[in-house]
Coordinates of C-alpha atoms in Angstrom, one line a residue:
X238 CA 8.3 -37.1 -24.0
X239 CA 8.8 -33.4 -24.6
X240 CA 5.0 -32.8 -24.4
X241 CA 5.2 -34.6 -21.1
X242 CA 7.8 -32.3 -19.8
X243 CA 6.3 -29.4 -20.9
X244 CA 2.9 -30.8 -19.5
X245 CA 5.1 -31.3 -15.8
X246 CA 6.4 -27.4 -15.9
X247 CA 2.8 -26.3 -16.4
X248 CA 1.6 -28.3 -13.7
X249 CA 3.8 -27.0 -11.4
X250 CA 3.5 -23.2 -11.7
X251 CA 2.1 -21.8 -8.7
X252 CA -1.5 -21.7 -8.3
X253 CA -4.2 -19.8 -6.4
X254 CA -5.3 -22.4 -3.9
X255 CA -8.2 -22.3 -1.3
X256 CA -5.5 -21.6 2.2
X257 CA -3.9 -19.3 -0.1
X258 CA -7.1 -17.7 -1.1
X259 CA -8.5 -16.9 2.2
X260 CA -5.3 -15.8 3.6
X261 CA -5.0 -13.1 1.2
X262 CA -8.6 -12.5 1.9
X263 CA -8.0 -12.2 6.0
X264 CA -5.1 -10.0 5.8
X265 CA -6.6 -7.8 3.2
X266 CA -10.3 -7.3 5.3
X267 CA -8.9 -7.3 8.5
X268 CA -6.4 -5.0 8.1
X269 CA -6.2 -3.0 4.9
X270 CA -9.8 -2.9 4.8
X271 CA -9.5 -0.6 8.2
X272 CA -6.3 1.7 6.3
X273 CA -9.6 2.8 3.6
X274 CA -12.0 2.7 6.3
X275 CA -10.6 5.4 8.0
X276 CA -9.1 7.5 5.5
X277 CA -13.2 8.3 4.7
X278 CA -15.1 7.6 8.1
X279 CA -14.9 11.2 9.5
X280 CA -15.5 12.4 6.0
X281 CA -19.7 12.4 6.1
X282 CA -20.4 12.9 9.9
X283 CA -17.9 15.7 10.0
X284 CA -20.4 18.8 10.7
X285 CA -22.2 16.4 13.3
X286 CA -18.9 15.9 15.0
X287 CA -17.8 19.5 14.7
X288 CA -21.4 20.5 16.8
X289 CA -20.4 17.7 19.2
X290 CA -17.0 19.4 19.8
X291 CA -17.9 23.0 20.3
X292 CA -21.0 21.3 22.5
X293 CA -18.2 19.9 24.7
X294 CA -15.9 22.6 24.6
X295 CA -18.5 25.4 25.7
X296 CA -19.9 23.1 28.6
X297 CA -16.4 23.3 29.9
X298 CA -14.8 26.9 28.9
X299 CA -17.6 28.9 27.2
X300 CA -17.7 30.3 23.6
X301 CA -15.7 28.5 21.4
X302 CA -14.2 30.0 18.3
X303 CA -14.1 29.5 14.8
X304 CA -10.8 29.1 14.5
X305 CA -10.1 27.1 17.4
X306 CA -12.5 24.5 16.1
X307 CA -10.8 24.6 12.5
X308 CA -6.8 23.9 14.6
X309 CA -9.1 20.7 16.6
X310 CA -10.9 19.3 13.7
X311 CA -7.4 19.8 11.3
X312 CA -5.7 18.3 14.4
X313 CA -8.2 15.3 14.1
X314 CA -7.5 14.8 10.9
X315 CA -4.2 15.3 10.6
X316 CA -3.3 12.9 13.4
X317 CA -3.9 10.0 11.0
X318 CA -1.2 10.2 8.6
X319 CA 0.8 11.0 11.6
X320 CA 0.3 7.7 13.4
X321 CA 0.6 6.4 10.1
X322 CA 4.0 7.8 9.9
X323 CA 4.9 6.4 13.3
X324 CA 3.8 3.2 12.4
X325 CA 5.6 2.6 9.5
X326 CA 9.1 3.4 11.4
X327 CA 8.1 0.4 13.6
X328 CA 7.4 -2.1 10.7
X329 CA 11.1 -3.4 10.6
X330 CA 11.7 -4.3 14.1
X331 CA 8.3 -5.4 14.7
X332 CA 8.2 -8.0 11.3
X333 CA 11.9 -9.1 12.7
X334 CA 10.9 -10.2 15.5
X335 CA 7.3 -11.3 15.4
X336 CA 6.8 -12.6 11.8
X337 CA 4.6 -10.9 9.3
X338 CA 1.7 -12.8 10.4
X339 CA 2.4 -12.4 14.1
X340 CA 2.7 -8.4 13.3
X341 CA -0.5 -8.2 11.8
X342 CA -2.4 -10.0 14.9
X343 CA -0.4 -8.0 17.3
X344 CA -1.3 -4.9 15.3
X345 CA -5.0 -5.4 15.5
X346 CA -4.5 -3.8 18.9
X347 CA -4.1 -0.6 17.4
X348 CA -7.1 -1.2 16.1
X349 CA -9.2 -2.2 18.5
X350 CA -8.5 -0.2 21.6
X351 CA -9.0 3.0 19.7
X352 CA -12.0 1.7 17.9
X353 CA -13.6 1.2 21.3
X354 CA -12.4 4.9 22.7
X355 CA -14.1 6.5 19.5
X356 CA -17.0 4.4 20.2
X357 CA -17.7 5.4 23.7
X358 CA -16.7 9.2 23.5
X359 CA -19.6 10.7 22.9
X360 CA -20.7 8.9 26.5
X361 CA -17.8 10.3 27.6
X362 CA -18.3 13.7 26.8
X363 CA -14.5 13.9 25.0
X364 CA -13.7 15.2 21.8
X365 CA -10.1 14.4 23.4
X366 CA -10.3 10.2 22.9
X367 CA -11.2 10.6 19.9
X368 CA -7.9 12.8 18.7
X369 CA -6.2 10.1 20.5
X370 CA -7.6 7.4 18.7
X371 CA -7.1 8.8 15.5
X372 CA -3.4 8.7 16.3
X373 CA -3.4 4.4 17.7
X374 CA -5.7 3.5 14.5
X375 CA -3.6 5.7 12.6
X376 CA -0.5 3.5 13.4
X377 CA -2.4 0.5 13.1
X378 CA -2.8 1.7 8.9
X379 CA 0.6 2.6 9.4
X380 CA 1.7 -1.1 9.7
X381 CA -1.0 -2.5 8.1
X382 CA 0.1 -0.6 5.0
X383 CA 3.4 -2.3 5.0
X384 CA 3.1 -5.4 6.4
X385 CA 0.4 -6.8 4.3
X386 CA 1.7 -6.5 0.8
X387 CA 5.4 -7.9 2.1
X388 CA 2.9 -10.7 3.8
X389 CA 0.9 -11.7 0.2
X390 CA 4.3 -11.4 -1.5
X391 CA 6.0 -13.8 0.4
X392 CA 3.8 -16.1 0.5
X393 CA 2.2 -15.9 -3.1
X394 CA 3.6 -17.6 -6.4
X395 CA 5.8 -15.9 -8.7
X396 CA 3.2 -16.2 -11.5
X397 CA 0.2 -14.6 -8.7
X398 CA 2.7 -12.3 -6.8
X399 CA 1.2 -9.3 -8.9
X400 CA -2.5 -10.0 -8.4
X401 CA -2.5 -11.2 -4.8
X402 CA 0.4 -8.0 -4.1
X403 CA -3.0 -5.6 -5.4
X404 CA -6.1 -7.2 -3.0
X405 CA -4.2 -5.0 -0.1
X406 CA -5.1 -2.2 -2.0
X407 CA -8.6 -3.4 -3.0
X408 CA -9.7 -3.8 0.3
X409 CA -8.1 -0.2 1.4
X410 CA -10.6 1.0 -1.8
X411 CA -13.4 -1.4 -0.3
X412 CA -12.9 0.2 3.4
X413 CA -13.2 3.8 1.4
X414 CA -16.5 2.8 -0.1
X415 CA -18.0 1.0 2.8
X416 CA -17.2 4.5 5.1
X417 CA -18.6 6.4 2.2
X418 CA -22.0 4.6 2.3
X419 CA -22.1 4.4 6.1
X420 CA -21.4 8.0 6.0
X421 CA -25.3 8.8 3.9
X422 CA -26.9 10.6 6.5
X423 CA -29.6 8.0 6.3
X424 CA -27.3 5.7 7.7
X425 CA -25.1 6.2 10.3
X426 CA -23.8 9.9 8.9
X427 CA -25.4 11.5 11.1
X428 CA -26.4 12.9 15.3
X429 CA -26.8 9.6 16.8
X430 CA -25.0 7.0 14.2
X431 CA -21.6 8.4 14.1
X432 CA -20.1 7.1 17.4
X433 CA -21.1 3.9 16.0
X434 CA -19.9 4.2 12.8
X435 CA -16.3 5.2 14.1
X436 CA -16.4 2.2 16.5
X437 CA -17.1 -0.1 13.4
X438 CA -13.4 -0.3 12.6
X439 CA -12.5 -3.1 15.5
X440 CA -14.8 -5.7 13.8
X441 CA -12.4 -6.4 11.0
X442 CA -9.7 -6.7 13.5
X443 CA -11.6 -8.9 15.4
X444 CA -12.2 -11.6 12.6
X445 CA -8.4 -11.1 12.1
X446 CA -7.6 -12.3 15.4
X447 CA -9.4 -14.8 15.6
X448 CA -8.7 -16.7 11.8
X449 CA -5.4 -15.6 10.7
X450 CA -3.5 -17.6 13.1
X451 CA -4.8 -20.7 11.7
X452 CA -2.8 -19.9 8.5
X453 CA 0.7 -20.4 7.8
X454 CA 3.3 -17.7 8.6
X455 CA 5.6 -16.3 5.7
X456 CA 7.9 -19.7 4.7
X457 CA 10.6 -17.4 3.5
X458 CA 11.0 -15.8 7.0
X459 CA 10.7 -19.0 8.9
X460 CA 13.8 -20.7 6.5
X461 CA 15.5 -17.6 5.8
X462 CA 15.1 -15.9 9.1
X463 CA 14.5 -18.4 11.7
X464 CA 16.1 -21.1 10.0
X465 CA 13.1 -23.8 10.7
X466 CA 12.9 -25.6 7.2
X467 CA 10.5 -27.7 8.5
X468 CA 8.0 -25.6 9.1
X469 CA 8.7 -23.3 6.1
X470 CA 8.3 -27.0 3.7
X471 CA 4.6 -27.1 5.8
X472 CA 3.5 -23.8 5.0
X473 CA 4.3 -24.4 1.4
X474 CA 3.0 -27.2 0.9
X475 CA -0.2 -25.7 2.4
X476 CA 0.0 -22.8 0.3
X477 CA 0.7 -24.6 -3.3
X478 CA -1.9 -27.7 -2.5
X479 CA 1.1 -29.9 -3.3
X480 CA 3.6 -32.3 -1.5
X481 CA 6.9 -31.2 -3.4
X482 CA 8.3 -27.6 -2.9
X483 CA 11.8 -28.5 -2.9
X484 CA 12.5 -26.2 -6.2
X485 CA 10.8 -23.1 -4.2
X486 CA 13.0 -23.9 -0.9
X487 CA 16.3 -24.3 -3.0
X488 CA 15.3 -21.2 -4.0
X489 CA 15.0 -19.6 -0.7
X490 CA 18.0 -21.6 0.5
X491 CA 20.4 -19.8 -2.4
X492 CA 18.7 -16.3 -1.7
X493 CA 19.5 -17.0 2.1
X494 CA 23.0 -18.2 1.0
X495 CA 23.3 -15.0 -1.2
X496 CA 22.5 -12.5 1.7
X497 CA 24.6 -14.0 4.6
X498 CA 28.0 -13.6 1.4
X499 CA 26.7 -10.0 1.4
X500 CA 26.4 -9.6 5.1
X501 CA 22.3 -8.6 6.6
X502 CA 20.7 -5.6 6.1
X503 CA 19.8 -3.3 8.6
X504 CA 17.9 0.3 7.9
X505 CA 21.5 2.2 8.2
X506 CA 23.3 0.7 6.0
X507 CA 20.4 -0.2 3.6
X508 CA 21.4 3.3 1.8
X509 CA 25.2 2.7 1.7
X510 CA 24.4 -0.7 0.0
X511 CA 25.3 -0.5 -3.7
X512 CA 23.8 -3.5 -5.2
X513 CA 20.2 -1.4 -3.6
X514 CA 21.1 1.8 -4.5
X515 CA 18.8 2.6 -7.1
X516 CA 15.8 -0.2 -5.9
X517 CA 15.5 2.3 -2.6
X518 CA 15.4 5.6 -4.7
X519 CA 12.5 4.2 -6.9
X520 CA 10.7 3.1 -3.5
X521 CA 11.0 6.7 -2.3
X522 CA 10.0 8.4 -5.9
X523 CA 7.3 6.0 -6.5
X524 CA 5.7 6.7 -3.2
X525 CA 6.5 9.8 -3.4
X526 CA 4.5 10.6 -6.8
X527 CA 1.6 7.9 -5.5
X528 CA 1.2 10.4 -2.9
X529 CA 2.1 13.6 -4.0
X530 CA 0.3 12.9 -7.4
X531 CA -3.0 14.9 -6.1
X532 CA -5.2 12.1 -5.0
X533 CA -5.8 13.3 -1.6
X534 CA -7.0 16.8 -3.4
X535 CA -8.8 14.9 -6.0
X536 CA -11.5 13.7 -3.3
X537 CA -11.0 17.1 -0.9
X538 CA -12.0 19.4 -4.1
X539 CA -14.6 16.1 -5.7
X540 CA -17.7 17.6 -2.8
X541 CA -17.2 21.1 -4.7
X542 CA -16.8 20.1 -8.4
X543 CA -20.0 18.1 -7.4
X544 CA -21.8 20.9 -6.2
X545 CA -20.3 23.2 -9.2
X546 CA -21.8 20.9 -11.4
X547 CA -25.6 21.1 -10.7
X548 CA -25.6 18.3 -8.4
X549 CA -28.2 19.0 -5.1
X550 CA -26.3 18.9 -1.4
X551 CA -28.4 15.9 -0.5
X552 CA -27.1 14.2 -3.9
X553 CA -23.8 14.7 -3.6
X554 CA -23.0 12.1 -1.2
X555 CA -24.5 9.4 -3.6
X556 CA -21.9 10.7 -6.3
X557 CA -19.3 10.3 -4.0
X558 CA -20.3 7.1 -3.0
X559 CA -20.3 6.3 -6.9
X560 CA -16.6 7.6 -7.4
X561 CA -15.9 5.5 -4.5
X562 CA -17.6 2.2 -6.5
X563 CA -15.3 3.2 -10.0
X564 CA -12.5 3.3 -7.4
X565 CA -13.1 -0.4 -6.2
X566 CA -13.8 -2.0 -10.1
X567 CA -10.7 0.0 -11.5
X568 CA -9.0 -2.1 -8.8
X569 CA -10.4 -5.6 -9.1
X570 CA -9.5 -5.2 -12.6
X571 CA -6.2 -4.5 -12.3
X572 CA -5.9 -7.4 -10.4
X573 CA -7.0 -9.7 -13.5
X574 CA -4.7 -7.7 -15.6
X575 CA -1.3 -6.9 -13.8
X576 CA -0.3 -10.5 -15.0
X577 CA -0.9 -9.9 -18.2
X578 CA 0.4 -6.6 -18.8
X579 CA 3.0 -6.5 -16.1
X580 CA 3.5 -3.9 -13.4
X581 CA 5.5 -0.9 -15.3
X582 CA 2.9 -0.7 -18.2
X583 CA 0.4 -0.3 -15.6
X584 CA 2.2 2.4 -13.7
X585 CA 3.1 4.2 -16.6
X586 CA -0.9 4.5 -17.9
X587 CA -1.9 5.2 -14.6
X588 CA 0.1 7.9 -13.9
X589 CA -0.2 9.0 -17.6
X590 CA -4.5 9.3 -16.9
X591 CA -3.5 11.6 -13.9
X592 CA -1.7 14.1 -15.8
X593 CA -3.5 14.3 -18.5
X594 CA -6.6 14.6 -15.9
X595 CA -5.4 17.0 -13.7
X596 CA -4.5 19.4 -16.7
X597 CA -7.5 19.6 -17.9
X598 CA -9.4 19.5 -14.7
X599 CA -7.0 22.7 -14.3
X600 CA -8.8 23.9 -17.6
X601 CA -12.2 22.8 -16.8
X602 CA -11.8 24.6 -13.4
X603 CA -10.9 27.8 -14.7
X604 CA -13.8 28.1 -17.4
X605 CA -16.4 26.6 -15.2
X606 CA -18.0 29.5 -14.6
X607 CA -17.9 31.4 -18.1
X608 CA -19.4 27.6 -20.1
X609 CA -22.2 25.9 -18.4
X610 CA -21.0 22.4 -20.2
X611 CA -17.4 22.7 -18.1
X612 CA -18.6 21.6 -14.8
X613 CA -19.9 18.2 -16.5
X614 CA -15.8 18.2 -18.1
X615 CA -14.7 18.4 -14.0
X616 CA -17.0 15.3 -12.8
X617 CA -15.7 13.3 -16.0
X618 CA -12.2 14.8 -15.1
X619 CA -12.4 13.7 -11.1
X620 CA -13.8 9.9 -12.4
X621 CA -10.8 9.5 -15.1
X622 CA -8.2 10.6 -13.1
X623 CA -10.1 8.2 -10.3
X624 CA -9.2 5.3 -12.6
X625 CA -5.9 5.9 -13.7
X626 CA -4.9 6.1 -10.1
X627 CA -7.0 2.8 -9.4
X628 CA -5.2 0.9 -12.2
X629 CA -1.4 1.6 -11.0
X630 CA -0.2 4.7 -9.2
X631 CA -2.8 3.1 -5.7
X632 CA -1.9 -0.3 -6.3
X633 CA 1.8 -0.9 -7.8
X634 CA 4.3 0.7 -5.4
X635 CA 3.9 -2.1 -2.7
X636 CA 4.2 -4.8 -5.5
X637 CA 7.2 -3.6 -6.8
X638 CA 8.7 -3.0 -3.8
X639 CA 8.0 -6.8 -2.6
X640 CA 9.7 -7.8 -5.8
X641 CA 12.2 -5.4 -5.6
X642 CA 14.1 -6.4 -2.1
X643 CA 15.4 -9.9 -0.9
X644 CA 14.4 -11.0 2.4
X645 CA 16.6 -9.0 4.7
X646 CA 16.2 -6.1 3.2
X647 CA 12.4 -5.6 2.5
X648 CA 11.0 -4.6 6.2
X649 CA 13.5 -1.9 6.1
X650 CA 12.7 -1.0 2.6
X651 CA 9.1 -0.9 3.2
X652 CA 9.9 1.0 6.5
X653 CA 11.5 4.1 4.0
X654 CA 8.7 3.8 1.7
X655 CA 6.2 3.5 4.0
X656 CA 7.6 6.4 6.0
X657 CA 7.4 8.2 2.8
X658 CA 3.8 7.3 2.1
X659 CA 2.6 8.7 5.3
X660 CA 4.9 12.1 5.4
X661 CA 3.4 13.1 1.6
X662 CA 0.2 11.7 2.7
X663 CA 0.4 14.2 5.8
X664 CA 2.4 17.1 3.8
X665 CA -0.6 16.9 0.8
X666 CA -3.2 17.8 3.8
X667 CA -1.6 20.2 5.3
X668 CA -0.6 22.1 2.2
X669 CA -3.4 21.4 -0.3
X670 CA -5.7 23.7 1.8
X671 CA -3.1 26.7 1.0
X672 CA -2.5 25.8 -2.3
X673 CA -6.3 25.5 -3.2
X674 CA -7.0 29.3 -1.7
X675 CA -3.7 30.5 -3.1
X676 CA -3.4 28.6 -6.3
X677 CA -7.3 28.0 -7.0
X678 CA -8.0 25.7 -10.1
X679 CA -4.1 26.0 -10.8
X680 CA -2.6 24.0 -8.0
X681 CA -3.6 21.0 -10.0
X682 CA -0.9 21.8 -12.4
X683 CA 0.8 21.4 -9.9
X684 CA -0.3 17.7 -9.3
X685 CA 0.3 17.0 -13.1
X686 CA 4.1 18.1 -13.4
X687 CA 4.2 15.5 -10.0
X688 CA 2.5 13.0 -12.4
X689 CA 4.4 13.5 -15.5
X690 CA 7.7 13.2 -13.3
X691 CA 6.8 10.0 -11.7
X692 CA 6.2 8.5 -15.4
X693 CA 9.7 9.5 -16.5
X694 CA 11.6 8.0 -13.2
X695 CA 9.4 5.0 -14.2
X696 CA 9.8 4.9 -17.9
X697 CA 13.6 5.3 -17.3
X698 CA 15.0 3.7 -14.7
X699 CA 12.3 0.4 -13.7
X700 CA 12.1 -2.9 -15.3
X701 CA 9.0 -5.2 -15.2
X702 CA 9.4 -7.6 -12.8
X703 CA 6.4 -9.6 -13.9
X704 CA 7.0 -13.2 -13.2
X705 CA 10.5 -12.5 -11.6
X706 CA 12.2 -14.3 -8.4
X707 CA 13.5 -12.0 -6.1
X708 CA 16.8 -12.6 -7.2
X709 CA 16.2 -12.6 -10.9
X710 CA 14.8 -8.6 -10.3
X711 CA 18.0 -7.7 -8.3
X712 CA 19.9 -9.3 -11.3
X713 CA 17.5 -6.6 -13.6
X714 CA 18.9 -3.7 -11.5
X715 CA 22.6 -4.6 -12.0
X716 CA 24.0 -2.4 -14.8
X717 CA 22.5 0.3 -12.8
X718 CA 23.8 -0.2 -9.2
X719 CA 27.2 -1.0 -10.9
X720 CA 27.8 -3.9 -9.7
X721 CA 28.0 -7.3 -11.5
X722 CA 26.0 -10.3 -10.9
X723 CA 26.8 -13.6 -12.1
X724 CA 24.3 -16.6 -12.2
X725 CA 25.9 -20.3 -13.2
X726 CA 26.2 -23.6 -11.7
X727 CA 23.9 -26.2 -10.6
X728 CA 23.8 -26.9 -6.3
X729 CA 24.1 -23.5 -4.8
X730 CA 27.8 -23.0 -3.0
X731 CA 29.0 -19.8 -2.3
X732 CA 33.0 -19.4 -1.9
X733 CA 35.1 -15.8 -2.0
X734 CA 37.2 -15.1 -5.2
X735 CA 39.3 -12.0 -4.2
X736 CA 36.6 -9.4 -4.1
X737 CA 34.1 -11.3 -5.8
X738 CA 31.6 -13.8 -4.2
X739 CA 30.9 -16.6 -6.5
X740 CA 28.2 -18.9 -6.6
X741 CA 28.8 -22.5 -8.2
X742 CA 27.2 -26.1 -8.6
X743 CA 23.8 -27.0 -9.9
X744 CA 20.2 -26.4 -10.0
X745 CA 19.1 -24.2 -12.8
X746 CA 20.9 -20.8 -13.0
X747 CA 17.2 -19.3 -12.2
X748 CA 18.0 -20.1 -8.7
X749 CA 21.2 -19.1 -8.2
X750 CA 22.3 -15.8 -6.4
X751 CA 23.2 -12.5 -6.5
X752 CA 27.8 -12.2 -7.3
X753 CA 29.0 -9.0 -6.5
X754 CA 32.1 -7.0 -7.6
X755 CA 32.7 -3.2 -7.7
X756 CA 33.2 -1.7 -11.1

């Protein structure tokens, strides 16, 4: 009898079925595939596009200077994180109202208008459309960024939320690689290919539009936010392969019980809000550090340790292309391993490899001139720090911060983080430059005291949430918020005790929610 039982429990842990499968798969090509893809395309064709904007220019104005193409091509650049930026402050109101799913199809205009302006600019003579462009495809990463991680983790198992919360950032390491390889001058990096290649990002959003709404939307927003149960019980059922998802809705139902005791969240009051105090400041320093860490200056300063090493100008675009691969299977195995290890192991290595790394790239750097075996230290440097950001520090931040936040409050909490994420994105390209000509080989130490800081917030003050409901992790953040939270009873009811909310009645205590009481 007990072997039967136990038999039942293991047959009804969640489970990677086919819908769920090619969901994930969707969301993850169509849009975090285009986040990578960008973040490298202009990357390879860059001197072919700088010649095509002084071309441009000097047809119109005359002589163009040197510096006034270094503020346009920086303003090119630059313009990405900064759409990015602006697209994550839209995340909340947009997943509010339209559904995750729904925000991902209607984001795949930002995707495809720009992707046809970049495509046609060189017809139309404007370097102009294509500064645009980077801002609209910019937001479009912006929200994809967000969106799909909060869209896999709501609508992936418990047991899988970990795995399916890191394809997002496989496929932004799979969009990097696929730019990277387009990018070999033999390809499309070069006079007459790179209009096309820039034009290549609306085909992922394409595919988006035209499968993803043929899969189900987020059941916890339809029960918890629209408050249609039947179609939330459809989508599960979908998802799980299985008839009975009643223990997965009471779930939801207690979580939704537990948020309306506490009141909604909006982005205001989401930092006044004890019992999320401390959740919100780990989004920010975790995002923070995966940002801030160096990675950015890890592939600006790769061409030159390349170069430094021995490696030919025409070779050096095949090593990138390489560090590009070790990028993508550092990721796919984290994926098979974030189960088993949990998530804060794998954020502490991670960021562990990348200060140890960028110290003795520091090192390496400074001697690379004097021993002619250091440059061959920098390449091995630039791959191992490569891998230890693949394995937690990329990947990590979004699946916490799923797992961290109840319904309500996770679009505004990926709206801060996300908003974080671009603004250190955008702050790391706009300062690295400086440091690197200031600083030289020693601004990586900075990047390491970044690293090392990270891992003691991390080692400190985050639990693993590995195999967690939502409301089991707010419980693991308790002590800290100071507040208290009480699980007991059996059918969720929540009454008011004074200044307490209790919860009582039935159902294991697993599902019951969050009781709060100031210290």
């Amino acid at each position: 009898m007990k072997e039967e039982m136990n038999m039942e429990k293991h047959e009804r842990k969640g489970r990677v079925t086919l819908i769920l499968a090619a969901a994930s798969l969707i969301a993850g090509f169509g849009s975090s595939f285009q986040y990578g893809y960008n973040v490298a395309v202009i990357n390879s064709p860059a001197p072919e596009m700088k010649l095509f904007y002084t071309q441009i220019y000097e047809n119109r104005y005359g002589p163009m200077s040197d510096s006034l193409l270094t503020l346009l091509w920086s303003v090119t650049v630059s313009m990405y994180p900064l759409g990015g930026f602006f697209g994550s402050l839209m995340v909340a109101p947009l997943v509010n109202k339209f559904g995750r799913k729904g925000t991902l199809l209607f984001n795949n205009i930002f995707s495809i208008v720009p992707a046809i302006m970049m495509g046609v600019s060189e017809v139309a003579g404007s370097f102009e459309i294509i500064i645009v462009a980077r801002i609209l495809v910019g937001i479009c990463a912006g929200l994809s960024s967000n969106v799909v991680p909060m869209y896999l983790g709501e609508i992936a198992p418990k047991n899988y939320r970990g795995a399916i919360g890191i394809v997002p950032q496989l496929f932004i390491t799979i969009g990097i690689l696929v730019a990277q390889v387009f990018g070999i001058r033999n390809i499309l990096g070069n006079k007459e290919g790179w209009p096309i290649m820039l034009g290549l990002t609306g085909i992922p959003a394409a595919i988006e539009l035209l499968l993803l709404p043929f899969f189900p939307e987020s059941p916890r927003y339809m029960l918890i936010q629209k408050g249609d149960e039947k179609t939330a019980r459809k989508g599960l059922q979908q998802l799980r392969g299985w008839e009975d998802v009643d223990e997965e809705l009471c779930e939801m139902h207690v979580e939704d019980q537990s948020e309306q005791a506490e009141g909604r969240l909006s982005l205001l009051n989401l930092f006044t809000f004890r019992s999320l105090r401390w959740q919100l400041l780990s989004v920010i320093f975790m995002n923070m550090g995966q940002q801030l860490s160096g990675v950015n200056a890890i592939y600006y300063y790769a061409d030159s340790i390349y170069s430094s090493a021995g490696v030919s100008e025409d070779h050096v675009q095949y090593v990138t292309v390489g560090t590009g691969a070790v990028n993508v299977v550092m990721t796919i195995a984290a994926v098979f391993i974030v189960e088993k290890s949990g998530r804060r192991l794998l954020l502490l290595i991670g960021f562990g490899i990348c200060c140890a790394s960028c110290i003795l790239l520091t090192v390496a750097l400074y001697f690379q001139t004097t021993l002619d075996w250091m440059p061959y230290v920098s390449i091995v440097c630039v791959i191992v720090y490569v891998i230890g950001h693949a394995i937690g520090p990329s990947p990590i931040p979004n699946v916490i911060t799923t797992e961290m936040f109840r319904q309500s409050s996770r679009p505004p909490a990926f709206m801060v983080g996300g908003s974080v994420h671009w603004l250190s994105n955008f702050t790391v390209g706009l300062v690295f430059p400086f440091l690197e000509k200031g600083l030289g080989p020693y601004s990586f130490i900075i990047f390491g005291c970044i690293c090392l800081a990270t891992l003691i917030y991390i080692w400190v003050v985050i639990p693993e949430t590995k195999n967690k409901t939502f409301l089991e992790t707010s419980k693991l953040f308790a002590q800290r918020n100071k507040v208290e939270i009480v699980l007991e009873g059996e059918v969720p009811e929540i009454k008011e005790t004074g200044q307490e909310i209790s919860l009582n009645g039935g159902k294991p205590a697993q599902l019951a929610a969050e009781l709060l009481h100031t210290d």
